[in-house]
Short mmCIF file of C-alpha atoms in Angstrom, two decimals:
data_model
loop_
_atom_site.label_atom_id
_atom_site.label_comp_id
_atom_site.label_asym_id
_atom_site.label_seq_id
_atom_site.Cartn_x
_atom_site.Cartn_y
_atom_site.Cartn_z
CA MET A 1 103.26 115.43 123.25
CA THR A 2 106.82 114.91 124.46
CA GLU A 3 106.52 118.02 126.67
CA THR A 4 103.44 116.58 128.38
CA PHE A 5 105.28 113.43 129.29
CA ILE A 6 108.29 115.42 130.54
CA SER A 7 106.00 117.55 132.69
CA TRP A 8 104.76 114.31 134.26
CA GLY A 9 108.30 113.83 135.51
CA MET A 10 109.64 111.51 132.82
CA ASP A 11 113.22 111.39 131.56
CA PRO A 12 113.35 113.38 128.22
CA ASN A 13 114.69 110.41 126.23
CA TRP A 14 112.01 108.11 127.58
CA ALA A 15 109.38 110.79 127.14
CA TRP A 16 110.28 111.08 123.44
CA GLY A 17 110.07 107.34 122.95
CA VAL A 18 106.78 106.97 124.79
CA ALA A 19 105.31 110.01 123.01
CA THR A 20 106.27 108.59 119.60
CA ILE A 21 104.73 105.21 120.34
CA ALA A 22 101.62 106.87 121.74
CA GLY A 23 101.41 109.01 118.58
CA ILE A 24 101.71 105.96 116.34
CA LEU A 25 98.93 104.19 118.25
CA LEU A 26 96.81 107.36 118.20
CA ILE A 27 97.00 107.36 114.41
CA ALA A 28 96.95 103.63 113.63
CA LEU A 29 94.12 102.48 115.88
CA PRO A 30 91.53 105.11 114.86
CA LEU A 31 92.66 104.56 111.28
CA MET A 32 91.79 100.87 111.49
CA LEU A 33 88.41 101.73 112.97
CA ALA A 34 87.92 104.34 110.25
CA VAL A 35 88.79 101.77 107.58
CA ALA A 36 86.15 99.39 108.94
CA MET A 37 83.52 102.12 108.92
CA ILE A 38 84.57 103.48 105.54
CA ILE A 39 84.15 100.03 103.97
CA TYR A 40 80.62 100.05 105.34
CA ALA A 41 80.07 103.59 104.03
CA ASP A 42 81.44 102.61 100.63
CA ARG A 43 79.03 99.69 100.37
CA LYS A 44 76.10 101.81 101.55
CA ILE A 45 76.80 104.63 99.07
CA TRP A 46 77.29 102.15 96.28
CA ALA A 47 74.06 100.40 97.21
CA ALA A 48 72.13 103.68 97.42
CA ILE A 49 73.27 104.70 93.94
CA ALA A 50 72.31 101.27 92.61
CA LEU A 51 68.93 101.50 94.41
CA ARG A 52 69.77 98.62 96.73
CA ARG A 53 69.77 98.47 100.52
CA GLY A 54 73.37 97.49 101.12
CA PRO A 55 74.49 95.88 104.39
CA ASN A 56 71.61 96.19 106.87
CA VAL A 57 71.59 93.03 108.96
CA VAL A 58 74.47 93.07 111.46
CA GLY A 59 73.93 95.71 114.14
CA PRO A 60 71.76 98.84 113.80
CA PHE A 61 71.61 99.87 110.10
CA GLY A 62 74.21 97.16 109.44
CA LEU A 63 76.87 99.31 111.11
CA LEU A 64 78.75 96.27 112.44
CA GLN A 65 78.92 94.53 109.05
CA SER A 66 82.65 95.21 108.58
CA PHE A 67 83.46 93.83 112.01
CA ALA A 68 81.45 90.70 111.28
CA ASP A 69 83.33 90.30 107.99
CA GLY A 70 86.62 90.85 109.80
CA LEU A 71 85.80 88.20 112.36
CA LYS A 72 84.79 85.82 109.59
CA VAL A 73 88.08 86.09 107.70
CA PHE A 74 89.98 85.95 110.99
CA LEU A 75 88.46 82.56 111.77
CA GLN A 76 89.12 81.13 108.33
CA GLU A 77 92.01 78.92 107.42
CA THR A 78 94.99 80.51 105.64
CA ILE A 79 95.59 78.51 102.49
CA VAL A 80 98.93 78.75 100.70
CA PRO A 81 98.78 77.24 97.20
CA SER A 82 101.25 74.40 96.79
CA GLY A 83 102.88 76.01 93.75
CA ALA A 84 103.27 79.37 95.48
CA ASN A 85 106.52 80.89 96.60
CA ARG A 86 105.67 80.59 100.29
CA GLY A 87 107.81 83.36 101.79
CA LEU A 88 106.94 86.08 99.29
CA PHE A 89 103.31 84.93 99.17
CA LEU A 90 102.96 85.67 102.88
CA ILE A 91 105.11 88.82 102.90
CA ALA A 92 103.16 90.54 100.09
CA PRO A 93 99.97 91.38 102.05
CA ILE A 94 102.11 92.49 104.99
CA ILE A 95 103.96 94.91 102.71
CA THR A 96 100.70 96.33 101.35
CA PHE A 97 99.29 96.83 104.82
CA THR A 98 102.46 98.30 106.38
CA VAL A 99 103.05 100.71 103.53
CA ALA A 100 99.45 101.90 103.74
CA LEU A 101 100.03 102.82 107.39
CA LEU A 102 103.53 104.32 106.97
CA ALA A 103 102.55 107.40 104.99
CA TRP A 104 100.23 108.65 107.74
CA ALA A 105 103.28 109.66 109.79
CA VAL A 106 103.60 113.01 107.99
CA ILE A 107 99.91 113.92 107.63
CA PRO A 108 99.11 117.06 109.69
CA PHE A 109 95.82 116.65 111.55
CA ASN A 110 95.92 120.10 113.05
CA SER A 111 98.41 122.93 113.44
CA GLY A 112 101.43 121.05 114.76
CA ALA A 113 99.50 117.81 115.30
CA VAL A 114 101.73 115.64 113.13
CA LEU A 115 103.74 112.59 114.13
CA ALA A 116 106.87 113.39 112.10
CA ASP A 117 107.15 117.05 111.13
CA ILE A 118 109.90 116.51 108.55
CA ASN A 119 111.16 118.91 105.90
CA VAL A 120 110.65 116.47 103.07
CA GLY A 121 107.15 115.36 104.03
CA LEU A 122 105.74 115.38 100.52
CA LEU A 123 108.73 113.50 99.13
CA TYR A 124 108.30 110.98 101.92
CA ILE A 125 104.72 110.42 100.83
CA LEU A 126 105.82 109.99 97.21
CA ALA A 127 108.50 107.52 98.33
CA ILE A 128 106.09 105.50 100.46
CA SER A 129 103.30 105.48 97.91
CA SER A 130 105.74 104.18 95.30
CA LEU A 131 106.29 101.16 97.56
CA GLY A 132 102.64 100.19 97.56
CA VAL A 133 103.03 98.51 94.20
CA TYR A 134 105.40 95.88 95.61
CA GLY A 135 102.66 94.18 97.59
CA VAL A 136 100.64 93.78 94.40
CA ILE A 137 103.54 92.68 92.20
CA LEU A 138 104.87 90.18 94.71
CA SER A 139 101.48 88.67 95.48
CA GLY A 140 100.85 88.27 91.77
CA TRP A 141 104.16 86.61 91.11
CA ALA A 142 104.31 84.49 94.26
CA SER A 143 100.83 83.07 93.69
CA ASN A 144 102.23 81.20 90.67
CA SER A 145 98.93 81.54 88.89
CA LYS A 146 98.04 83.22 85.62
CA TYR A 147 95.39 85.76 86.58
CA PRO A 148 97.27 87.16 89.59
CA PHE A 149 100.34 87.44 87.38
CA PHE A 150 98.47 89.44 84.72
CA SER A 151 97.19 91.63 87.51
CA ALA A 152 100.69 92.20 88.86
CA MET A 153 101.93 93.23 85.41
CA ARG A 154 99.05 95.64 84.98
CA ALA A 155 99.49 97.07 88.46
CA SER A 156 103.18 97.80 88.09
CA ALA A 157 102.72 99.55 84.74
CA GLN A 158 99.68 101.47 85.95
CA MET A 159 101.15 102.72 89.19
CA ILE A 160 104.46 103.77 87.65
CA SER A 161 102.63 105.70 84.93
CA TYR A 162 100.43 107.63 87.30
CA GLU A 163 103.21 108.27 89.81
CA VAL A 164 104.99 110.28 87.12
CA SER A 165 102.10 112.68 86.64
CA ILE A 166 101.38 112.78 90.39
CA GLY A 167 105.01 113.82 90.93
CA PHE A 168 104.67 116.70 88.48
CA ILE A 169 101.32 117.77 89.95
CA LEU A 170 102.83 117.85 93.43
CA ILE A 171 105.67 120.04 92.15
CA GLY A 172 103.08 122.62 91.18
CA VAL A 173 101.77 122.64 94.75
CA VAL A 174 105.29 122.80 96.17
CA LEU A 175 106.11 125.79 93.95
CA PHE A 176 103.15 127.70 95.33
CA ALA A 177 103.66 126.61 98.95
CA ASP A 178 107.44 127.09 98.77
CA SER A 179 107.95 124.04 101.02
CA PHE A 180 107.88 120.26 101.06
CA ASN A 181 106.69 120.26 104.67
CA MET A 182 103.03 119.21 104.86
CA ASN A 183 102.20 121.65 107.64
CA GLU A 184 103.78 124.53 105.74
CA ILE A 185 101.79 123.55 102.64
CA VAL A 186 98.57 123.79 104.64
CA LYS A 187 99.58 127.12 106.19
CA ALA A 188 100.44 128.53 102.75
CA GLN A 189 96.81 128.00 101.77
CA GLN A 190 95.48 130.38 104.44
CA GLY A 191 93.65 133.14 102.64
CA HIS A 192 95.08 131.96 99.33
CA GLY A 193 91.94 132.74 97.33
CA LEU A 194 91.69 136.57 97.43
CA GLY A 195 92.29 136.49 101.18
CA ILE A 196 88.90 134.80 101.62
CA VAL A 197 89.18 131.13 100.74
CA ASN A 198 91.64 128.77 102.41
CA ALA A 199 92.45 126.45 99.52
CA PHE A 200 94.84 126.11 96.62
CA GLY A 201 92.03 124.52 94.66
CA PHE A 202 90.33 127.88 94.12
CA ASN A 203 93.41 129.23 92.39
CA LEU A 204 92.68 129.14 88.66
CA LEU A 205 96.22 127.94 87.97
CA LEU A 206 95.99 125.11 90.49
CA PHE A 207 92.42 123.98 89.93
CA PRO A 208 93.24 121.86 86.84
CA LEU A 209 96.01 120.24 88.88
CA ALA A 210 93.53 119.50 91.68
CA VAL A 211 91.22 117.74 89.21
CA MET A 212 94.09 115.78 87.68
CA PHE A 213 95.32 114.82 91.13
CA LEU A 214 91.89 113.52 92.09
CA ILE A 215 91.75 111.35 88.96
CA SER A 216 95.36 110.23 89.37
CA SER A 217 94.69 109.27 92.97
CA LEU A 218 91.84 107.06 91.76
CA ALA A 219 94.30 105.39 89.41
CA GLU A 220 97.05 105.19 92.01
CA THR A 221 94.81 103.37 94.49
CA ALA A 222 93.45 101.18 91.66
CA ARG A 223 89.88 102.22 92.44
CA ALA A 224 87.11 102.14 89.87
CA PRO A 225 87.17 103.19 87.02
CA PHE A 226 90.85 102.22 87.00
CA ASP A 227 90.53 98.94 88.93
CA LEU A 228 92.06 96.89 86.15
CA THR A 229 94.26 95.04 88.61
CA GLU A 230 91.26 93.30 90.09
CA ALA A 231 88.87 93.48 87.17
CA GLU A 232 86.48 90.69 88.07
CA SER A 233 85.23 90.22 84.53
CA GLU A 234 88.73 89.47 83.25
CA LEU A 235 90.98 88.41 86.12
CA VAL A 236 88.68 86.80 88.73
CA ALA A 237 89.98 88.97 91.60
CA GLY A 238 93.39 89.88 90.22
CA TYR A 239 96.31 89.62 92.58
CA GLN A 240 94.06 88.60 95.49
CA THR A 241 92.70 85.51 93.75
CA GLU A 242 94.80 82.96 95.65
CA TYR A 243 94.54 84.67 99.02
CA SER A 244 92.34 83.64 101.91
CA SER A 245 91.72 84.50 105.53
CA MET A 246 93.85 87.21 107.19
CA SER A 247 96.27 87.51 104.29
CA PHE A 248 93.29 88.58 102.20
CA ALA A 249 92.03 90.88 104.95
CA LEU A 250 95.39 92.66 105.06
CA PHE A 251 95.05 93.52 101.35
CA TRP A 252 91.57 94.75 102.01
CA LEU A 253 92.56 96.93 104.97
CA GLY A 254 95.64 98.23 103.15
CA GLU A 255 93.61 99.13 100.09
CA TYR A 256 91.07 101.16 102.02
CA ALA A 257 93.77 102.78 104.20
CA ASN A 258 95.40 103.86 100.93
CA VAL A 259 92.11 105.24 99.65
CA LEU A 260 91.72 107.25 102.86
CA LEU A 261 95.29 108.46 102.51
CA MET A 262 94.65 109.67 98.97
CA CYS A 263 91.46 111.46 100.12
CA THR A 264 93.51 113.09 102.87
CA LEU A 265 96.18 114.15 100.38
CA ASN A 266 93.54 115.73 98.18
CA ALA A 267 92.22 117.61 101.20
CA VAL A 268 95.65 118.65 102.51
CA LEU A 269 97.33 119.60 99.24
CA PHE A 270 94.53 121.39 97.42
CA TRP A 271 91.64 122.09 99.75
CA GLY A 272 93.20 123.57 102.86
CA GLY A 273 93.75 120.54 105.12
CA TRP A 274 92.83 121.43 108.68
CA LEU A 275 91.99 125.05 107.82
CA PRO A 276 88.32 126.02 107.64
CA PRO A 277 87.19 126.56 104.05
CA ILE A 278 86.74 130.33 104.51
CA ASP A 279 89.24 132.59 106.26
CA TRP A 280 86.75 133.99 108.78
CA ALA A 281 87.59 134.14 112.51
CA PRO A 282 84.50 132.35 114.03
CA LEU A 283 85.15 129.31 111.83
CA TYR A 284 88.51 128.80 113.54
CA ALA A 285 86.62 127.99 116.76
CA VAL A 286 85.86 124.59 115.25
CA PRO A 287 88.88 122.31 115.82
CA GLY A 288 91.00 121.86 112.68
CA ILE A 289 90.76 118.09 112.83
CA ILE A 290 86.99 118.31 112.23
CA TRP A 291 87.49 120.39 109.09
CA LEU A 292 90.07 117.89 107.89
CA PHE A 293 87.78 114.93 108.56
CA ALA A 294 84.89 116.66 106.82
CA LYS A 295 87.06 117.17 103.73
CA ILE A 296 88.36 113.58 103.84
CA LEU A 297 84.81 112.24 104.03
CA PHE A 298 83.74 114.46 101.17
CA PHE A 299 86.52 113.10 98.96
CA PHE A 300 85.70 109.58 100.06
CA PHE A 301 82.13 110.19 98.96
CA VAL A 302 83.47 111.32 95.57
CA PHE A 303 85.54 108.13 95.34
CA SER A 304 82.49 105.96 96.09
CA TRP A 305 80.32 107.98 93.75
CA VAL A 306 82.80 107.49 90.91
CA LYS A 307 83.04 103.78 91.70
CA ALA A 308 79.29 103.40 91.50
CA THR A 309 78.76 105.41 88.32
CA VAL A 310 81.76 105.28 85.98
CA PRO A 311 82.38 102.15 83.88
CA ARG A 312 85.84 100.59 83.95
CA TYR A 313 88.47 101.90 81.54
CA ARG A 314 90.13 99.67 79.02
CA TYR A 315 93.83 99.20 79.65
CA ASP A 316 95.01 101.15 76.60
CA GLN A 317 92.67 104.00 77.53
CA LEU A 318 94.17 104.04 81.02
CA MET A 319 97.69 104.27 79.63
CA ARG A 320 96.65 106.94 77.13
CA LEU A 321 95.15 109.06 79.91
CA GLY A 322 98.28 108.74 82.04
CA TRP A 323 100.99 109.27 79.44
CA LYS A 324 99.34 111.28 76.68
CA VAL A 325 96.99 113.52 78.64
CA PHE A 326 98.10 113.97 82.25
CA LEU A 327 101.86 113.94 81.72
CA PRO A 328 102.00 116.67 79.02
CA ILE A 329 99.43 118.83 80.79
CA SER A 330 101.13 118.58 84.17
CA LEU A 331 104.51 119.34 82.56
CA LEU A 332 103.05 122.36 80.81
CA TRP A 333 101.48 123.49 84.06
CA ILE A 334 104.85 123.45 85.82
CA PHE A 335 106.12 125.92 83.24
CA LEU A 336 103.00 128.05 83.62
CA ILE A 337 103.16 128.06 87.42
CA SER A 338 106.86 128.77 87.66
CA GLY A 339 106.51 131.50 85.05
CA TYR A 340 103.62 133.05 86.94
CA LEU A 341 105.51 132.89 90.23
CA MET A 342 108.66 134.38 88.69
CA LEU A 343 106.55 137.24 87.40
CA THR A 344 104.61 137.95 90.59
CA ARG A 345 106.53 136.63 93.59
CA TYR A 346 110.21 136.72 92.73
CA SER A 347 110.66 139.59 90.29
CA MET B 1 123.53 106.36 121.35
CA ILE B 2 120.45 105.74 119.24
CA GLN B 3 122.28 107.08 116.15
CA LEU B 4 125.07 104.58 116.72
CA PHE B 5 122.60 101.76 117.09
CA ALA B 6 120.73 102.86 113.96
CA PHE B 7 123.97 103.13 111.99
CA TYR B 8 125.09 99.62 112.83
CA LEU B 9 121.60 98.27 112.16
CA PHE B 10 121.36 99.92 108.72
CA ALA B 11 124.96 99.17 107.78
CA THR B 12 124.68 95.50 108.74
CA ILE B 13 121.47 95.06 106.80
CA VAL B 14 122.90 96.85 103.73
CA ILE B 15 125.91 94.55 103.63
CA ALA B 16 123.96 91.40 104.46
CA SER B 17 121.25 92.07 101.90
CA ALA B 18 123.81 93.06 99.26
CA ALA B 19 125.47 89.69 99.85
CA MET B 20 122.09 87.98 99.58
CA VAL B 21 121.52 89.65 96.19
CA ILE B 22 124.36 87.52 94.90
CA PHE B 23 123.71 84.38 96.90
CA ALA B 24 119.96 84.13 96.33
CA ARG B 25 119.18 81.42 93.77
CA ASN B 26 115.94 82.93 92.63
CA PRO B 27 116.35 86.20 90.65
CA VAL B 28 113.12 87.61 92.10
CA HIS B 29 114.49 87.05 95.59
CA SER B 30 117.68 88.80 94.47
CA VAL B 31 115.70 91.87 93.43
CA MET B 32 113.89 91.84 96.77
CA TRP B 33 117.19 91.79 98.63
CA LEU B 34 118.39 94.62 96.40
CA ILE B 35 115.35 96.65 97.40
CA LEU B 36 116.10 96.00 101.07
CA ALA B 37 119.68 97.18 100.45
CA PHE B 38 118.42 100.40 98.77
CA PHE B 39 116.13 101.00 101.69
CA ASN B 40 118.78 100.69 104.31
CA ALA B 41 121.17 102.81 102.25
CA ALA B 42 118.46 105.48 102.39
CA GLY B 43 118.45 105.03 106.15
CA LEU B 44 122.20 105.65 106.21
CA MET B 45 121.67 108.84 104.17
CA LEU B 46 119.12 109.99 106.74
CA LEU B 47 121.68 109.45 109.50
CA ALA B 48 124.16 111.57 107.53
CA GLY B 49 121.59 114.39 107.53
CA ALA B 50 120.85 114.16 103.81
CA GLU B 51 117.11 113.57 103.99
CA PHE B 52 116.52 114.80 100.44
CA ILE B 53 118.97 112.30 98.95
CA ALA B 54 117.47 109.56 101.10
CA MET B 55 113.97 110.25 99.78
CA LEU B 56 115.21 110.46 96.19
CA LEU B 57 116.98 107.13 96.63
CA VAL B 58 113.73 105.51 97.67
CA ILE B 59 111.60 107.26 95.02
CA VAL B 60 113.95 106.66 92.09
CA TYR B 61 115.60 103.34 92.87
CA VAL B 62 113.00 101.52 94.93
CA GLY B 63 109.96 103.13 93.36
CA ALA B 64 110.96 103.03 89.71
CA VAL B 65 114.19 101.23 88.85
CA ALA B 66 113.62 98.17 91.03
CA VAL B 67 110.01 97.87 89.86
CA LEU B 68 111.25 97.67 86.26
CA PHE B 69 113.91 95.14 87.31
CA LEU B 70 111.25 93.05 88.96
CA PHE B 71 109.04 93.44 85.91
CA VAL B 72 111.73 91.94 83.66
CA VAL B 73 112.97 89.33 86.11
CA MET B 74 109.47 88.01 86.85
CA MET B 75 109.05 87.17 83.18
CA LEU B 76 112.15 84.97 83.15
CA ASP B 77 111.59 81.28 82.93
CA ILE B 78 113.93 80.13 85.64
CA ASP B 79 115.47 76.70 85.21
CA PHE B 80 117.52 75.97 88.30
CA ALA B 81 119.38 73.03 86.77
CA GLU B 82 120.51 75.26 83.93
CA LEU B 83 121.58 77.95 86.38
CA ARG B 84 123.95 75.54 88.06
CA ALA B 85 125.33 74.26 84.78
CA GLY B 86 128.43 75.87 83.27
CA PHE B 87 129.95 76.61 86.66
CA VAL B 88 133.34 75.24 85.65
CA ARG B 89 133.27 77.04 82.33
CA TYR B 90 132.74 80.48 83.93
CA LEU B 91 135.03 79.82 86.90
CA PRO B 92 138.27 81.26 85.39
CA LEU B 93 136.57 84.46 84.23
CA GLY B 94 134.80 84.85 87.55
CA ALA B 95 138.00 84.27 89.46
CA LEU B 96 139.78 86.90 87.34
CA VAL B 97 137.09 89.50 88.07
CA ALA B 98 137.23 88.62 91.77
CA ILE B 99 141.02 89.02 91.87
CA ILE B 100 140.86 92.40 90.12
CA LEU B 101 138.16 93.64 92.49
CA ALA B 102 140.08 92.40 95.53
CA ALA B 103 143.25 94.11 94.30
CA GLU B 104 141.36 97.36 93.79
CA LEU B 105 139.93 97.12 97.29
CA VAL B 106 143.38 96.54 98.80
CA PHE B 107 144.81 99.51 96.88
CA ALA B 108 141.91 101.76 97.84
CA VAL B 109 142.14 100.93 101.52
CA GLY B 110 145.93 101.19 101.41
CA ALA B 111 145.88 104.57 99.69
CA TRP B 112 143.23 105.84 102.08
CA SER B 113 145.12 104.72 105.19
CA ALA B 114 148.34 106.20 103.76
CA GLY B 115 146.50 109.51 104.04
CA GLY B 116 147.29 110.99 100.62
CA VAL B 117 143.81 112.44 100.25
CA ASP B 118 142.18 113.81 103.36
CA LEU B 119 138.65 112.57 102.76
CA ALA B 120 137.23 113.60 106.11
CA ALA B 121 138.01 117.27 105.58
CA ARG B 122 136.23 117.22 102.22
CA ALA B 123 132.80 116.63 103.66
CA ALA B 124 130.55 119.54 102.72
CA PRO B 125 129.96 122.10 105.45
CA VAL B 126 126.41 122.13 106.70
CA VAL B 127 124.63 125.46 106.57
CA ALA B 128 122.51 125.52 109.68
CA ASP B 129 119.45 127.55 108.74
CA LYS B 130 118.83 126.11 105.28
CA SER B 131 117.08 122.91 104.39
CA ASN B 132 118.79 120.20 102.43
CA ILE B 133 116.70 120.84 99.33
CA GLN B 134 117.54 124.54 99.26
CA GLN B 135 121.26 123.87 99.60
CA ILE B 136 121.30 121.32 96.80
CA GLY B 137 119.09 123.49 94.61
CA GLU B 138 121.27 126.56 95.06
CA LEU B 139 124.39 124.63 94.10
CA LEU B 140 122.82 122.63 91.30
CA TYR B 141 121.15 125.53 89.51
CA THR B 142 124.00 128.00 89.82
CA ARG B 143 127.44 126.49 89.99
CA TYR B 144 126.71 123.13 88.34
CA ILE B 145 124.04 124.33 85.92
CA PHE B 146 126.06 123.29 82.87
CA LEU B 147 126.71 119.78 84.17
CA PHE B 148 123.08 119.51 85.22
CA GLU B 149 121.78 120.46 81.80
CA ALA B 150 124.37 118.27 80.07
CA ALA B 151 123.13 115.31 82.13
CA GLY B 152 119.60 116.20 81.08
CA ILE B 153 120.59 116.22 77.40
CA VAL B 154 122.34 112.85 77.74
CA LEU B 155 119.21 111.37 79.29
CA LEU B 156 117.03 112.88 76.58
CA VAL B 157 119.24 111.43 73.85
CA ALA B 158 119.18 108.04 75.53
CA MET B 159 115.40 108.19 75.79
CA ILE B 160 114.92 109.15 72.15
CA GLY B 161 117.43 106.48 71.14
CA ALA B 162 115.52 103.80 73.03
CA ILE B 163 112.26 104.87 71.45
CA VAL B 164 113.72 104.99 67.92
CA LEU B 165 115.31 101.55 68.34
CA THR B 166 112.17 99.84 69.56
CA HIS B 167 109.46 101.75 67.73
CA ARG B 168 107.81 100.00 64.84
CA LYS B 169 104.81 101.01 62.83
CA ARG B 170 102.30 98.24 62.49
CA GLY B 171 99.79 98.32 59.68
CA GLY B 172 96.21 97.18 59.95
CA VAL B 173 95.76 98.17 63.57
CA ARG B 174 92.56 99.96 64.47
CA THR B 175 93.30 102.62 67.03
CA GLN B 176 90.81 104.59 69.03
CA ASN B 177 90.44 108.27 68.20
CA ILE B 178 88.88 109.64 71.35
CA SER B 179 88.37 113.22 70.19
CA ALA B 180 86.60 111.95 67.04
CA GLN B 181 84.36 109.80 69.23
CA ASN B 182 83.55 112.71 71.46
CA ARG B 183 82.79 114.94 68.49
CA ARG B 184 80.15 112.54 67.14
CA ARG B 185 76.59 113.79 67.58
CA PRO B 186 73.49 111.57 67.68
CA GLU B 187 72.20 113.13 64.44
CA GLU B 188 75.11 111.90 62.35
CA ALA B 189 75.58 108.63 64.21
CA THR B 190 72.04 107.29 63.92
CA ARG B 191 69.62 107.11 61.03
CA LEU B 192 65.96 106.30 61.06
CA VAL B 193 64.84 104.48 57.90
CA ASP B 194 61.64 102.77 56.96
CA PRO B 195 62.44 100.29 54.17
CA GLY B 196 59.57 98.80 52.26
CA VAL B 197 58.97 95.04 52.08
CA GLY B 198 61.73 93.23 50.14
CA GLN B 199 63.76 96.38 49.69
CA GLY B 200 66.28 96.11 52.50
CA MET B 201 68.61 98.96 53.17
CA GLU B 202 72.14 100.01 52.50
CA LEU B 203 74.47 100.72 55.39
#
């Protein structure tokens, strides 16, 4: 994009700055719109599975429901509990929201269409996603209330546990792709399955990792069946209990932006990102961003589907799955994958 | 120009937030300032061209270590009156530590400005066409493999030690055996009986 601005007769330094800001807006604004629509989609899918109608009043088919909800919370009064730690109470939702947006900087939307094409893209995503937990912990502590505090404790333990296995799963992908750069990871998947399929997920060695990553990403975003941090039957609304108005809306937006990010990561790391599913020339006529969006929406449907059908885990079951099932298997898989690669690629 | 600006921004925030770690009354605030310091230190690493180290700093320290800190600190029952008490009692010890640290600082700066060790020339040469991760990996797994594995063993021993010290077997706890639950079939789990009047049944 910088080149375009330079060709319009702009000073290179200025062109870089303007291009970066334009890129940020190009990602953040559609993302916010997508979050609003995806909340609507989530409620509709959930309703359809439960044989209900879902939102159907505001706008045609209820399409404007999320915007109506947004306007409602925007007009409400922000209440800070008197016992709360005021500064941290207000910073916590901002952290959640900002962190949810930050990781999108390294997501490749098409060949070369990435805001920050850095060498350590995947590590950057790990680093940013490990920050997400602070919003939850701080809001729970700063609320000075019992249920949010329980929720904060649960959230910190849960997210740390699943980050460990996610880290090991990602190493498997990195070993195959031979790069931490997100764009390189996508390119490495071209023709990966017998020269026909563009996805790591069809590799028999990587398929179990893809499944584990999908489940771990449910746990990492605290979606059902792992939504113990906001289990309404035990903790009212968890860490969000004391929040109102925009501070609540920021949690809401951040949460769904994170869900979209995890869907995108599933698509990019295991299912070919912006590549068409099959390595066949006519399919490349369709812009890569459409393939990526199709994959993201598919994974979002899976997320909603799981939310509507699977009952919530108990906390000890959640911990067992993370530490006693995913961690040993992903560790074993690293040995398997590196052994396989030593045998075939590097010997 | 922008690097210079970024350097002074990061460096100022690192020092200021490190000072706030000590000055903040509330331990949770202290941890938050510590996290800010880690973050900006990562920024400084980025400026030095060590993007891998910067990311590791955020992942390990901010993502794991500081979360555990916060976890422990949040549980503390903070009594501010008690925190202020005992100031006079700890003053001599604190002053002693401060004097030792200040002396060390003076010696370090003095020795450095005397020019005995040429620190600037020791900076690692940057190989142009290799990424940070490759360079570190090639050094770590060849030349420093013994130290690397020794560090791994030390960590393993520490981990096992922590588990052995804190592990206790509790009796009378019913634990879930998931594979046994999954192996149960309807035939063995349910029974259809038709007891006569006044007979009842045995479970």
